[in-house]
Amino acid sequence: MNDVNEPVRYQLLDDVALLIVDNPPVNALSHGVRRGLKENLARALADPEVAAVVLYCEGRTFIAGADISEFGHPVVEPDLRQLLDALDMADKPIVAAIHGTALGGGLETALCCHYRVALDIAKFGLPEVQLGLLPGAGGTQRLPRIIGPEKALVMMTTGVPISAGEAHKLGLVDQLVNDDLLSNTLIFIREKVARGQHHSRVRDKQEKLLDVAPEIFQQARHSTTHKMRGFLAPEYNIRCVEAAVTQSFDQGCQTEAELFAELMAGPQSEAQRYFFFAERQAAKVPNIDVNRSKRPIAKVGVIGGGLMGGGIAMNMANAGIPVTIVETSSEALQRGLNTIRKNYESTVRKGRISDSVMQQRYALITGAIDLNALADCDLIIEAVFENMAVKKELFARLDGLAKAGAILASNTSALNLNDIAAVTQRPESVIGLHFFSPAHIMKLLEIVRCEKTADDVIATCMAFSKRIAKVPVLVGVCPGFVGNRILAVRQQQAARLALEGASIEAIDRVLYDFGFPMGAFQMADLAGLDIGWDSDNCDPSDIRDRLCELGRLGQKTQAGFYDYDDRRRPTPATLVSEVIADCAVLKGVHRRDASDSDILDRCLLPMINEGAKILDEGIAGRASDIDVVYVYGYGWPRYRGGPMHYANSVGLSKVVEKLRKLQSTTGDIFWEPSPFLVNLAERGQRF
Ligand code: 3H9
């Protein structure tokens, strides 16, 4: 029983039985843990010497939830509900000693104990919604009984954990301690036993469920409809809390079990669970240990104080890293610094950070108009406009002034980084760090490995991205890397569809309904139609060129594919329809209607096909990396997993069949399926 390799160990400390969970890395409730806890609990309850039980976890955290890797496979008993029933029915007092994060099934386990003692830096949450699920082991019924339905709704629909301090205020934690968790928990439970008091169970608490205002459910629905459009799980979580208020505990648990089973069997949760692991996988680089041989980064330089450079600098300051921005003139520098200050002020107004935090962050940002100010930086990120000659000249200068070992990074979104690295004497220290706009908000960081980038530089940048709260994906050099290369083919098809007669509103609506935050043309308007526009070489049959010539550059000129009002709301523009029709005539395109499903196929299939080519060329290491790029960088709905996961769910043979059909009806080589994709499909495999 007390084998050190067991995921749950039993230890008797006088009259208290300790159940010690030891299942690294996060003490998830895998089958061995459930079995070990159930057996050892029975042992403690059967022992007349035992007066109380302490549930304690080794390692970095309390139980962080059910074992997500077991989902989708048949459950091996005891299942979590059976274990929690046993805890709930125990006739001896049980206390959970909590450090780290008590999440999901971990918090549900703690809720089945009579008491919870926690370290003051612990966190508590029910993040199942982020996996497309709901807490399925009584959490939806127990949490509202302790902290009230309103707060439970927030925790369950956002999945965001609360601090131990807040949990204590809400009654979720009985005692907070700041060190020596186990000793303090033993003192706590022995006192309870000595007092001989009744040890109540959460399931019996009713007070917080009385007089609940029905509007709280409407409010919860209202706030999730916008923020989590298209996701099923928030609504299901809300229904469970409604059940907690309107049904008995046992009926509520039944409702919870039914809704949980429905979500678990559905495609959304499957995609979100897949994505959970995809994101973690992306942080790993085959053959490189990202935790070792890293270069220290204590100070960062950013060249360019525009929207991108400023956003990048904010990332550094937010992570407590001093950063120097270099601009070409004092005016440009001041403009950049002012924009950063305004961004911070707006964050303070929204209550996301305090004024003093803003001051601390802002103080970490310095400005200069001389590149030599970057001589002591460990990492220098260039964020000037996309022009190869300018970037090459800049990198040659940086090479001469940066200290030995400093990493030189470019934020280019498309240019050939090998050519840029080649102008330096340290190509091994050159890398791409492609941030996404707005850079202080978007989570994705494409880390572009050049031909000669050294492993320790890659390791440093992968680890550094975590420090600045970004999700890194390592990619190779090609035009547009992974994200923009795939986007280009979608945008190309969207424009083609418009030429052929589909309205831009219809194309955008179809993409929006699929789950993107905006359609292809709204996105182009947001980015600016003049990105990469060559005004000297305009093609009169090219829609974008024509709109740019008309000064319709997108949202910034309140006119692009759409007209925009002062609040950036788009309305269709007749002029644009005329321009498109004219371009179609000049190109000799036959105009016809396209159904919604045609539009969707023609926008998404090229993305999948391009993704397959990218994998074949080794530009991305894993299909799941492409999905991480798409969900975090381009608004692909997480509940559809990303383009490659989506292709798997449609079926690769179906994808190939559709591509071939488009190739034969249009006669366009564009639609030819990648041999890599065909090969997988023929072998019945998935990405
Ligand atoms: C649930 O509980 C359902 C119940 O209501 C009902 C059931 C009937 N399972 O994130 P990290 C792995 S649903 C399996 O890098 P951090 C992870 O893949 C669950 N594996 O560490 C990674 O593996 P690897 C509700 C898990 O320190 C390693 O642990 N709970 C699980 O940045 C380290 O993870 C959640 O949703 C798991 N539950 O963050 C919590 N969790 O090293 C999910 C982690 O091979 N977990 N792994 O790549 C988290 O939010 C974070 O992992 C945590 C630590 C905050 C705990």
XYZ file of C-alpha atoms and ligand atoms in Angstrom:
743
model
C 0.000 0.000 0.000
C 2.774 2.425 0.819
C 4.810 1.863 -2.313
C 6.489 5.166 -3.218
C 5.558 4.595 -6.848
C 1.862 4.559 -6.051
C 0.071 7.753 -7.171
C -1.648 7.863 -3.755
C 0.140 7.053 -0.507
C -1.295 6.486 2.964
C 0.323 7.732 6.121
C -0.904 7.665 9.672
C 0.037 10.621 11.867
C -1.306 9.585 15.287
C -5.062 9.848 14.869
C -5.037 11.524 11.438
C -4.802 9.614 8.159
C -2.970 11.387 5.357
C -3.930 10.629 1.773
C -1.030 11.896 -0.307
C -1.553 12.300 -4.040
C 1.673 12.122 -6.016
C 0.949 12.124 -9.729
C 3.233 14.585 -11.518
C 3.148 16.973 -13.242
C -0.178 18.372 -11.968
C -1.700 15.572 -9.870
C -4.490 15.021 -12.380
C -7.167 12.551 -11.342
C -5.958 9.700 -13.539
C -7.355 6.235 -12.973
C -4.564 5.323 -10.508
C -5.284 8.408 -8.419
C -9.025 7.739 -8.298
C -8.472 4.117 -7.340
C -5.762 5.018 -4.797
C -7.885 7.702 -3.168
C -10.944 5.470 -2.967
C -9.053 2.518 -1.472
C -7.078 4.602 0.992
C -10.152 6.521 2.047
C -11.906 3.237 2.805
C -8.861 2.168 4.818
C -8.924 5.383 6.851
C -12.654 5.180 7.484
C -12.385 1.554 8.580
C -9.550 2.209 11.055
C -10.960 2.946 14.524
C -7.717 4.780 15.421
C -8.349 7.377 12.693
C -10.322 10.415 13.814
C -9.883 12.550 10.680
C -8.484 12.502 7.153
C -6.244 15.022 5.369
C -6.079 15.096 1.582
C -2.704 16.480 0.579
C -0.744 16.669 -2.693
C 2.959 16.381 -3.408
C 4.692 18.486 -6.026
C 3.819 21.848 -7.462
C 0.060 21.784 -7.086
C -3.091 20.379 -5.568
C -5.165 18.273 -8.004
C -5.469 20.329 -11.221
C -8.490 18.408 -12.499
C -9.538 15.234 -14.218
C -6.929 13.677 -16.501
C -7.845 15.263 -19.828
C -5.893 12.651 -21.779
C -8.348 9.994 -20.551
C -11.330 11.819 -22.064
C -12.724 10.240 -25.199
C -11.724 6.767 -23.941
C -13.910 4.381 -21.941
C -13.897 5.309 -18.252
C -12.146 2.826 -15.982
C -13.830 2.573 -12.587
C -13.911 4.037 -10.111
C -15.019 7.085 -12.030
C -14.703 10.489 -10.431
C -18.318 10.591 -9.305
C -17.981 7.275 -7.492
C -14.881 8.548 -5.710
C -16.530 11.832 -4.768
C -19.640 10.037 -3.507
C -17.377 8.043 -1.194
C -15.772 11.268 0.085
C -19.158 12.892 0.463
C -20.570 10.009 2.505
C -17.564 9.749 4.841
C -18.476 9.700 8.495
C -15.134 11.168 9.604
C -14.106 14.767 8.972
C -11.991 15.288 5.880
C -9.947 18.370 5.072
C -8.254 19.269 1.795
C -4.847 20.944 2.176
C -4.484 23.087 -0.934
C -1.472 24.649 -2.633
C -0.923 25.585 -6.273
C -4.107 25.321 -8.285
C -7.267 23.467 -7.293
C -8.911 23.269 -10.686
C -11.863 21.446 -12.223
C -12.183 17.956 -10.779
C -9.542 19.015 -8.222
C -11.791 21.733 -6.852
C -14.754 19.372 -7.066
C -12.800 16.909 -4.926
C -12.014 19.629 -2.411
C -15.700 20.571 -2.360
C -16.533 17.041 -1.216
C -14.279 17.455 1.800
C -15.794 18.986 4.917
C -13.081 21.668 5.081
C -10.495 23.410 2.936
C -7.249 24.903 4.245
C -5.141 26.718 1.656
C -1.871 28.475 1.147
C -2.531 32.144 0.522
C -0.995 31.961 -2.961
C -3.218 29.087 -4.107
C -5.817 29.481 -6.852
C -9.272 28.014 -7.320
C -11.180 27.526 -10.541
C -13.544 25.515 -12.670
C -11.932 25.898 -16.102
C -13.913 23.115 -17.815
C -15.658 25.665 -20.032
C -12.314 26.223 -21.763
C -12.327 22.557 -22.712
C -15.872 22.836 -24.053
C -17.181 21.125 -20.919
C -18.780 21.803 -17.570
C -17.681 20.583 -14.147
C -19.109 17.078 -14.295
C -18.512 15.758 -10.802
C -20.967 17.783 -8.764
C -19.070 21.080 -9.007
C -21.959 22.883 -10.676
C -24.188 21.974 -7.729
C -21.730 22.395 -4.885
C -19.953 25.617 -5.827
C -23.157 27.741 -5.917
C -24.080 26.313 -2.501
C -20.929 27.853 -1.027
C -20.203 31.030 -2.960
C -23.685 31.730 -4.344
C -24.965 31.269 -7.912
C -23.935 34.698 -9.197
C -20.240 34.287 -8.460
C -20.359 30.620 -9.486
C -21.753 31.672 -12.863
C -18.803 33.979 -13.428
C -16.252 31.327 -12.430
C -17.870 28.637 -14.531
C -18.602 30.640 -17.665
C -15.178 32.299 -17.838
C -13.103 29.485 -16.365
C -10.884 32.141 -14.779
C -9.575 31.081 -11.348
C -9.892 33.190 -8.223
C -7.208 33.874 -5.615
C -7.077 32.133 -2.262
C -7.853 35.464 -0.608
C -11.070 35.830 -2.577
C -11.932 32.166 -2.053
C -11.558 32.727 1.694
C -13.827 35.781 1.616
C -16.425 33.795 -0.326
C -16.344 30.938 2.197
C -14.749 28.466 -0.185
C -11.645 28.282 2.001
C -12.037 27.803 5.751
C -8.536 28.822 6.692
C -5.711 30.590 4.892
C -2.107 29.944 5.890
C 1.074 31.487 4.575
C 3.450 28.577 5.134
C 3.772 25.015 6.382
C 0.507 23.912 4.845
C 0.519 20.382 6.174
C 1.297 21.203 9.834
C -1.255 23.985 9.845
C -3.881 21.711 8.324
C -3.222 19.083 10.990
C -3.646 21.697 13.729
C -6.860 22.881 12.065
C -8.492 19.454 11.795
C -7.418 18.322 15.268
C -9.074 21.422 16.702
C -12.269 20.605 14.840
C -12.188 17.034 16.116
C -11.466 18.191 19.677
C -14.484 20.486 19.622
C -16.639 17.527 18.644
C -18.672 19.757 16.380
C -20.870 18.625 13.502
C -19.018 18.510 10.206
C -21.432 19.725 7.568
C -21.410 18.725 3.932
C -21.587 21.179 1.068
C -24.483 19.319 -0.539
C -26.684 20.133 2.477
C -26.098 23.892 2.361
C -29.157 25.771 1.039
C -28.862 29.365 2.264
C -27.109 30.779 -0.808
C -29.735 29.270 -3.099
C -32.631 31.142 -1.537
C -34.052 34.319 -3.053
C -31.897 34.204 -6.146
C -32.762 36.951 -8.639
C -33.707 35.300 -11.952
C -31.995 38.121 -13.875
C -28.541 36.793 -12.963
C -28.989 34.028 -15.515
C -29.997 36.465 -18.223
C -27.001 38.626 -17.357
C -24.700 35.610 -17.557
C -26.150 34.729 -20.954
C -25.796 38.280 -22.138
C -22.133 38.525 -21.175
C -21.183 35.161 -22.682
C -23.120 35.565 -25.938
C -20.752 38.218 -27.167
C -17.472 37.063 -25.620
C -17.933 33.389 -26.426
C -20.020 33.519 -29.565
C -20.542 30.078 -31.029
C -19.315 28.167 -27.965
C -21.862 25.732 -26.532
C -20.333 25.149 -23.123
C -21.088 28.519 -21.451
C -24.841 28.028 -21.947
C -24.645 24.479 -20.588
C -22.787 25.728 -17.521
C -25.491 28.333 -16.956
C -28.214 25.670 -17.203
C -26.474 23.662 -14.502
C -26.429 26.602 -12.103
C -30.118 27.151 -12.860
C -30.634 23.500 -11.945
C -28.759 24.052 -8.678
C -31.284 26.757 -7.805
C -34.468 25.059 -9.032
C -33.839 21.357 -8.430
C -32.839 19.172 -5.492
C -29.134 18.382 -5.141
C -29.544 14.888 -6.585
C -31.726 16.050 -9.480
C -29.228 18.845 -10.166
C -26.403 16.301 -10.297
C -28.463 14.268 -12.747
C -28.960 17.325 -14.973
C -25.254 18.063 -14.719
C -24.347 14.486 -15.712
C -26.638 14.571 -18.758
C -25.355 17.924 -20.009
C -21.761 16.905 -19.325
C -22.180 13.712 -21.353
C -23.679 15.673 -24.231
C -20.800 18.145 -24.336
C -18.192 15.427 -23.951
C -19.576 13.547 -26.951
C -19.781 16.662 -29.135
C -17.284 18.038 -31.668
C -16.679 21.305 -29.810
C -15.218 19.752 -26.693
C -13.225 17.315 -28.805
C -11.692 20.281 -30.645
C -11.047 22.263 -27.475
C -9.415 19.298 -25.721
C -7.292 18.696 -28.786
C -6.312 22.347 -28.695
C -5.343 22.184 -25.014
C -2.613 19.685 -25.866
C -1.764 21.366 -29.200
C -0.880 24.566 -27.382
C 1.391 22.767 -24.938
C 2.951 20.732 -27.699
C 3.797 23.891 -29.654
C 6.067 25.015 -26.826
C 8.290 21.975 -27.370
C 10.939 21.756 -30.086
C 12.153 18.344 -31.178
C 15.858 17.899 -30.397
C 16.072 21.159 -28.469
C 15.620 21.320 -24.728
C 13.971 24.695 -24.307
C 14.758 24.646 -20.607
C 18.514 24.470 -21.085
C 21.389 26.520 -22.486
C 19.465 29.763 -22.707
C 20.971 33.202 -23.173
C 20.011 35.640 -20.394
C 17.640 38.426 -21.425
C 17.665 41.317 -18.992
C 17.166 44.222 -21.374
C 15.403 44.501 -24.719
C 15.631 47.009 -27.538
C 12.855 47.698 -30.030
C 13.478 49.579 -33.256
C 10.402 51.440 -34.417
C 7.910 53.116 -32.100
C 4.860 52.732 -34.326
C 1.838 50.614 -33.577
C 3.807 47.372 -33.768
C 7.012 48.510 -32.041
C 5.039 50.210 -29.279
C 2.928 47.096 -28.698
C 6.045 44.919 -28.590
C 7.669 47.252 -26.069
C 4.547 47.079 -23.871
C 4.920 43.292 -23.710
C 8.371 43.722 -22.230
C 7.295 46.343 -19.702
C 4.273 44.232 -18.715
C 6.674 41.406 -17.899
C 8.934 43.716 -15.869
C 11.697 43.840 -18.493
C 13.386 47.192 -19.211
C 13.030 48.161 -22.866
C 14.459 50.915 -25.041
C 12.598 52.081 -28.132
C 14.611 53.671 -30.915
C 12.970 55.959 -33.444
C 14.344 58.096 -36.235
C 13.283 61.472 -34.790
C 12.273 62.950 -31.452
C 8.801 63.676 -32.842
C 8.232 60.076 -33.956
C 9.571 58.830 -30.629
C 7.292 61.125 -28.652
C 4.297 60.039 -30.745
C 5.113 56.394 -30.036
C 5.566 56.974 -26.297
C 2.317 58.949 -26.152
C 0.434 56.095 -27.805
C 1.860 53.646 -25.267
C 0.835 55.924 -22.402
C -2.680 56.238 -23.837
C -2.941 52.459 -24.132
C -1.927 52.060 -20.516
C -4.319 54.791 -19.387
C -7.161 53.069 -21.135
C -6.246 49.801 -19.393
C -6.343 51.633 -16.054
C -9.747 53.150 -16.921
C -11.081 49.675 -17.654
C -9.913 48.639 -14.184
C -7.512 46.002 -15.487
C -4.435 47.487 -13.810
C -3.965 50.079 -11.103
C -2.463 53.485 -11.671
C 0.679 52.516 -9.769
C 1.167 49.380 -11.870
C 0.853 51.549 -14.966
C 3.512 53.937 -13.626
C 5.859 51.025 -12.865
C 5.434 49.620 -16.352
C 5.774 52.920 -18.111
C 8.946 53.660 -16.151
C 10.553 50.563 -17.691
C 10.243 52.087 -21.169
C 12.906 54.492 -22.345
C 13.278 56.134 -25.733
C 16.232 57.094 -27.908
C 16.920 58.352 -31.402
C 20.343 56.791 -31.641
C 20.777 53.088 -32.368
C 23.826 53.030 -30.075
C 21.399 53.191 -27.156
C 20.826 49.478 -27.847
C 24.460 48.481 -27.305
C 23.738 46.891 -23.909
C 20.552 45.031 -24.949
C 20.404 41.232 -24.865
C 17.652 41.086 -27.458
C 16.951 43.657 -30.156
C 13.681 43.440 -32.090
C 13.408 45.341 -35.329
C 9.868 46.521 -36.115
C 10.306 48.975 -38.980
C 8.244 48.919 -42.174
C 8.499 45.985 -44.577
C 11.343 46.916 -46.877
C 14.201 44.509 -47.479
C 16.826 47.164 -48.244
C 16.000 49.099 -45.074
C 16.073 45.970 -42.935
C 19.362 44.775 -44.385
C 21.021 48.089 -43.715
C 19.667 48.122 -40.194
C 20.866 44.606 -39.394
C 24.352 45.380 -40.696
C 24.495 48.363 -38.345
C 23.076 46.409 -35.430
C 25.657 43.712 -35.947
C 28.358 46.329 -35.481
C 26.978 47.839 -32.315
C 25.144 45.059 -30.427
C 27.067 43.324 -27.669
C 28.499 39.854 -28.182
C 25.821 37.192 -27.736
C 22.918 39.600 -28.273
C 20.045 38.178 -30.294
C 18.968 40.198 -33.329
C 15.320 39.628 -34.194
C 13.090 40.904 -36.948
C 9.352 41.318 -36.695
C 8.960 40.932 -40.449
C 5.733 39.187 -41.383
C 6.865 37.928 -44.764
C 10.412 38.833 -45.846
C 13.217 36.317 -46.332
C 15.011 36.259 -43.006
C 17.924 34.230 -44.338
C 18.822 37.178 -46.553
C 18.603 39.517 -43.584
C 20.749 37.212 -41.408
C 23.340 37.000 -44.174
C 24.287 40.670 -43.869
C 25.513 40.084 -40.305
C 28.611 38.375 -38.956
C 26.361 36.501 -36.510
C 23.682 34.727 -38.544
C 23.411 32.159 -35.719
C 22.020 34.937 -33.503
C 19.419 36.164 -35.984
C 15.816 35.009 -35.677
C 12.307 36.128 -36.582
C 9.914 37.184 -33.822
C 6.661 37.813 -35.618
C 4.195 39.518 -33.291
C 0.562 40.012 -34.258
C -1.266 43.287 -34.070
C -2.186 44.635 -31.542
C 1.086 43.211 -30.251
C 0.390 43.866 -26.568
C -2.851 41.877 -26.778
C -2.512 39.073 -29.330
C -1.171 35.874 -27.765
C 0.618 34.395 -30.768
C 4.333 34.705 -31.456
C 5.631 33.074 -34.622
C 9.281 32.313 -33.949
C 11.009 32.057 -37.296
C 14.042 29.837 -37.447
C 16.522 30.873 -40.158
C 18.916 28.466 -41.846
C 21.704 29.296 -39.409
C 19.841 30.187 -36.211
C 21.557 28.476 -33.272
C 19.645 26.043 -31.064
C 20.306 28.095 -27.927
C 18.819 31.163 -29.628
C 15.675 29.181 -30.444
C 15.539 27.826 -26.887
C 15.986 31.334 -25.489
C 13.202 32.778 -27.624
C 10.791 29.908 -26.884
C 11.347 30.341 -23.139
C 11.270 34.131 -23.413
C 7.896 34.088 -25.127
C 6.422 32.374 -22.065
C 7.942 35.119 -19.904
C 6.090 37.756 -21.922
C 2.869 35.684 -21.861
C 2.900 34.723 -25.527
C 2.159 31.380 -27.109
C 5.189 30.515 -29.274
C 5.116 28.484 -32.464
C 8.372 27.676 -34.228
C 8.188 27.998 -38.008
C 10.605 28.093 -40.941
C 11.382 30.737 -43.532
C 9.044 31.104 -46.518
C 7.001 34.043 -47.803
C 4.467 34.865 -45.095
C 5.718 32.045 -42.833
C 2.797 29.907 -41.634
C 0.083 32.390 -40.760
C 0.240 34.933 -43.557
C 1.042 32.323 -46.187
C -2.172 30.458 -45.384
C -4.115 33.680 -45.068
C -2.976 34.804 -48.516
C -4.705 31.903 -50.268
C -7.936 32.503 -48.383
C -7.898 36.210 -49.207
C -7.122 35.385 -52.827
C -10.173 33.130 -53.049
C -12.396 35.618 -51.238
C -11.453 38.231 -53.859
C -12.041 35.701 -56.639
C -15.486 34.871 -55.245
C -16.309 38.578 -55.199
C -15.203 38.942 -58.822
C -17.402 36.011 -59.754
C -20.425 37.688 -58.235
C -20.714 36.775 -54.549
C -21.274 39.913 -52.496
C -18.504 40.820 -50.080
C -21.130 40.975 -47.309
C -22.177 37.395 -48.069
C -18.572 36.183 -48.030
C -17.893 37.977 -44.744
C -21.133 36.689 -43.211
C -20.296 33.084 -44.063
C -16.864 33.393 -42.442
C -18.331 35.176 -39.421
C -20.984 32.499 -39.025
C -18.287 29.846 -39.209
C -16.842 31.521 -36.116
C -14.186 33.986 -37.286
C -14.427 37.327 -35.475
C -14.738 39.028 -38.853
C -14.836 38.204 -42.529
C -12.089 38.427 -45.143
C -12.925 41.946 -46.322
C -13.541 43.406 -42.883
C -10.178 42.004 -41.888
C -8.496 43.566 -44.915
C -10.086 46.911 -44.067
C -8.847 46.636 -40.484
C -5.288 45.825 -41.537
C -5.263 48.540 -44.228
C -5.571 47.866 -47.947
C -2.340 49.702 -48.708
C -0.096 47.160 -46.950
C 2.314 46.129 -49.684
C 0.437 48.233 -52.264
C 2.629 49.459 -55.097
C 1.047 52.710 -56.292
C 3.343 52.842 -59.319
C 2.168 49.524 -60.694
C -1.600 49.517 -60.414
C -3.613 46.894 -62.218
C -6.988 48.353 -63.284
C -8.581 44.903 -63.007
C -7.352 44.384 -59.422
C -9.982 45.281 -56.813
C -7.480 46.225 -54.108
C -5.432 48.453 -56.441
C -8.563 50.216 -57.591
C -9.794 50.870 -54.065
C -6.403 52.168 -52.960
C -6.316 54.513 -55.953
C -9.667 55.846 -54.797
C -8.134 56.545 -51.388
C -10.221 53.776 -49.843
C -7.464 52.351 -47.641
C -9.706 50.662 -45.069
C -10.919 51.621 -41.608
C -8.258 54.282 -41.204
C -9.821 56.309 -44.057
C -13.359 55.282 -43.031
C -13.663 53.623 -46.420
C -12.299 50.426 -47.897
C -14.354 47.443 -48.956
C -17.015 48.980 -46.680
C -17.878 52.488 -45.586
C -17.327 53.086 -41.866
C -19.017 55.473 -39.465
C -17.336 57.188 -36.515
C -17.793 54.068 -34.417
C -16.162 51.890 -37.078
C -19.432 50.197 -37.998
C -19.323 48.937 -41.600
C -21.998 49.482 -44.234
C -21.918 48.148 -47.808
C -20.736 50.678 -50.404
C -22.354 50.798 -53.848
C -19.164 52.234 -55.284
C -17.259 49.111 -54.257
C -19.822 46.827 -55.945
C -19.369 48.874 -59.107
C -15.580 48.639 -58.918
C -15.788 44.875 -58.428
C -18.204 44.456 -61.359
C -15.898 46.567 -63.533
C -12.844 44.480 -62.544
C -14.812 41.329 -63.422
C -15.526 42.722 -66.909
C -11.856 43.650 -67.419
C -10.776 40.180 -66.324
C -13.482 38.533 -68.415
C -14.898 36.738 -65.382
C -18.303 35.144 -65.820
C -20.502 36.284 -62.925
C -22.817 33.953 -61.004
C -24.145 33.349 -57.537
C -22.352 31.235 -54.944
C -24.124 29.319 -52.184
C -22.981 29.697 -48.582
C -21.448 26.244 -48.597
C -19.552 27.034 -51.833
C -18.214 30.186 -50.239
C -17.098 28.302 -47.158
C -15.385 25.561 -49.138
C -13.645 27.980 -51.403
C -12.307 29.982 -48.482
C -11.313 27.094 -46.204
C -10.106 24.354 -48.549
C -7.156 26.400 -49.847
C -6.092 27.019 -46.238
C -6.021 23.291 -45.549
C -4.195 22.579 -48.800
C -1.619 25.268 -48.076
C -1.216 23.891 -44.551
C -0.447 20.491 -46.062
C 2.209 22.044 -48.328
C 3.705 23.840 -45.331
C 3.965 20.547 -43.449
C 5.438 18.811 -46.449
C 8.110 21.500 -46.751
C 8.869 21.320 -43.028
C 7.981 25.003 -42.514
C 5.799 23.865 -39.591
C 6.811 20.844 -37.561
C 3.331 19.657 -36.624
C -0.181 20.080 -37.973
C -1.205 21.132 -34.478
C 1.333 24.010 -34.637
C -0.550 25.386 -37.642
C -3.756 25.168 -35.630
C -2.189 27.083 -32.749
C -1.101 29.806 -35.193
C -4.617 30.013 -36.569
C -6.524 30.069 -33.297
C -4.212 32.549 -31.557
C -3.230 34.695 -34.516
C -6.171 34.722 -36.899
C -9.318 34.143 -34.855
C -10.044 30.617 -36.088
C -12.754 29.487 -33.639
C -11.132 27.360 -30.965
C -14.209 25.144 -30.865
C -13.262 24.032 -34.361
C -9.683 23.300 -33.322
C -7.860 25.024 -36.209
C -7.731 24.349 -39.970
C -5.867 21.054 -39.735
C -8.082 19.666 -36.993
C -11.085 20.833 -38.995
C -9.759 18.963 -42.045
C -9.399 15.841 -39.927
C -12.954 16.176 -38.702
C -14.285 16.641 -42.250
C -12.141 13.699 -43.390
C -9.057 14.074 -45.578
C -10.484 12.040 -48.449
C -13.486 14.343 -48.512
C -11.147 17.359 -48.578
C -9.198 15.866 -51.498
C -12.419 15.012 -53.323
C -13.682 18.601 -53.007
C -10.363 20.089 -54.110
C -10.296 17.820 -57.164
C -13.855 18.763 -58.046
C -12.977 22.454 -57.881
C -9.898 21.817 -59.999
C -11.923 20.075 -62.678
C -14.777 22.609 -62.739
C -12.513 25.673 -62.772
C -9.581 24.185 -64.656
C -7.404 26.081 -62.185
C -4.186 24.466 -60.956
C -4.668 26.468 -57.731
C -6.995 23.702 -56.562
C -4.635 20.818 -57.124
C -4.411 18.938 -53.825
C -0.956 18.757 -52.278
C 0.644 15.321 -52.833
C 1.274 15.180 -49.080
C -2.453 15.582 -48.419
C -3.388 13.053 -51.098
C -0.952 10.564 -49.650
C -2.416 10.886 -46.146
C -5.961 10.629 -47.495
C -5.185 7.528 -49.549
C -3.721 5.808 -46.517
C -6.760 6.737 -44.453
C -4.607 8.862 -42.150
C -5.082 12.205 -40.466
C -2.854 15.243 -40.201
C -12.260 18.176 -15.383
O -11.710 18.272 -14.331
C -13.582 17.517 -15.600
C -14.326 17.269 -14.337
O -15.119 18.382 -14.018
C -15.313 16.150 -14.460
C -14.836 14.812 -14.823
C -15.935 13.763 -14.764
N -4.908 16.392 -17.485
O -0.106 23.727 -18.532
P 1.227 23.169 -18.235
C -0.288 18.437 -18.409
S -11.541 18.762 -16.787
C -3.855 15.870 -18.143
O 2.311 23.314 -19.220
P 1.573 25.085 -16.119
C -0.002 19.294 -19.624
O -0.485 18.705 -20.795
C -9.961 19.361 -16.250
N -2.697 16.547 -18.323
O 1.777 23.676 -16.806
C 1.508 19.374 -19.567
O 2.002 18.142 -20.085
P 3.373 18.126 -20.894
C -10.046 20.656 -15.576
C -2.621 17.777 -17.834
O 2.365 25.062 -14.890
C 1.808 19.391 -18.079
O 0.655 18.860 -17.441
N -8.736 21.169 -15.314
C -3.676 18.366 -17.153
O 1.782 26.179 -17.102
C 2.079 20.778 -17.542
O 0.988 21.612 -17.911
C -8.081 21.932 -16.192
O -8.581 22.255 -17.237
C -4.863 17.614 -16.970
N -5.916 18.117 -16.290
O 0.029 25.148 -15.735
C -6.694 22.377 -15.802
N -3.316 19.616 -16.786
O 4.404 18.641 -19.950
C -5.754 22.221 -16.957
C -2.055 19.784 -17.219
O 3.516 16.718 -21.316
N -4.401 22.552 -16.621
N -1.627 18.679 -17.843
O 3.135 19.072 -22.041
C -3.934 23.790 -16.498
O -4.672 24.751 -16.563
C -2.462 23.998 -16.301
O -1.824 22.823 -16.739
C -2.023 24.265 -14.840
C -0.472 24.259 -14.782
C -2.537 25.651 -14.423
C -2.527 23.220 -13.900
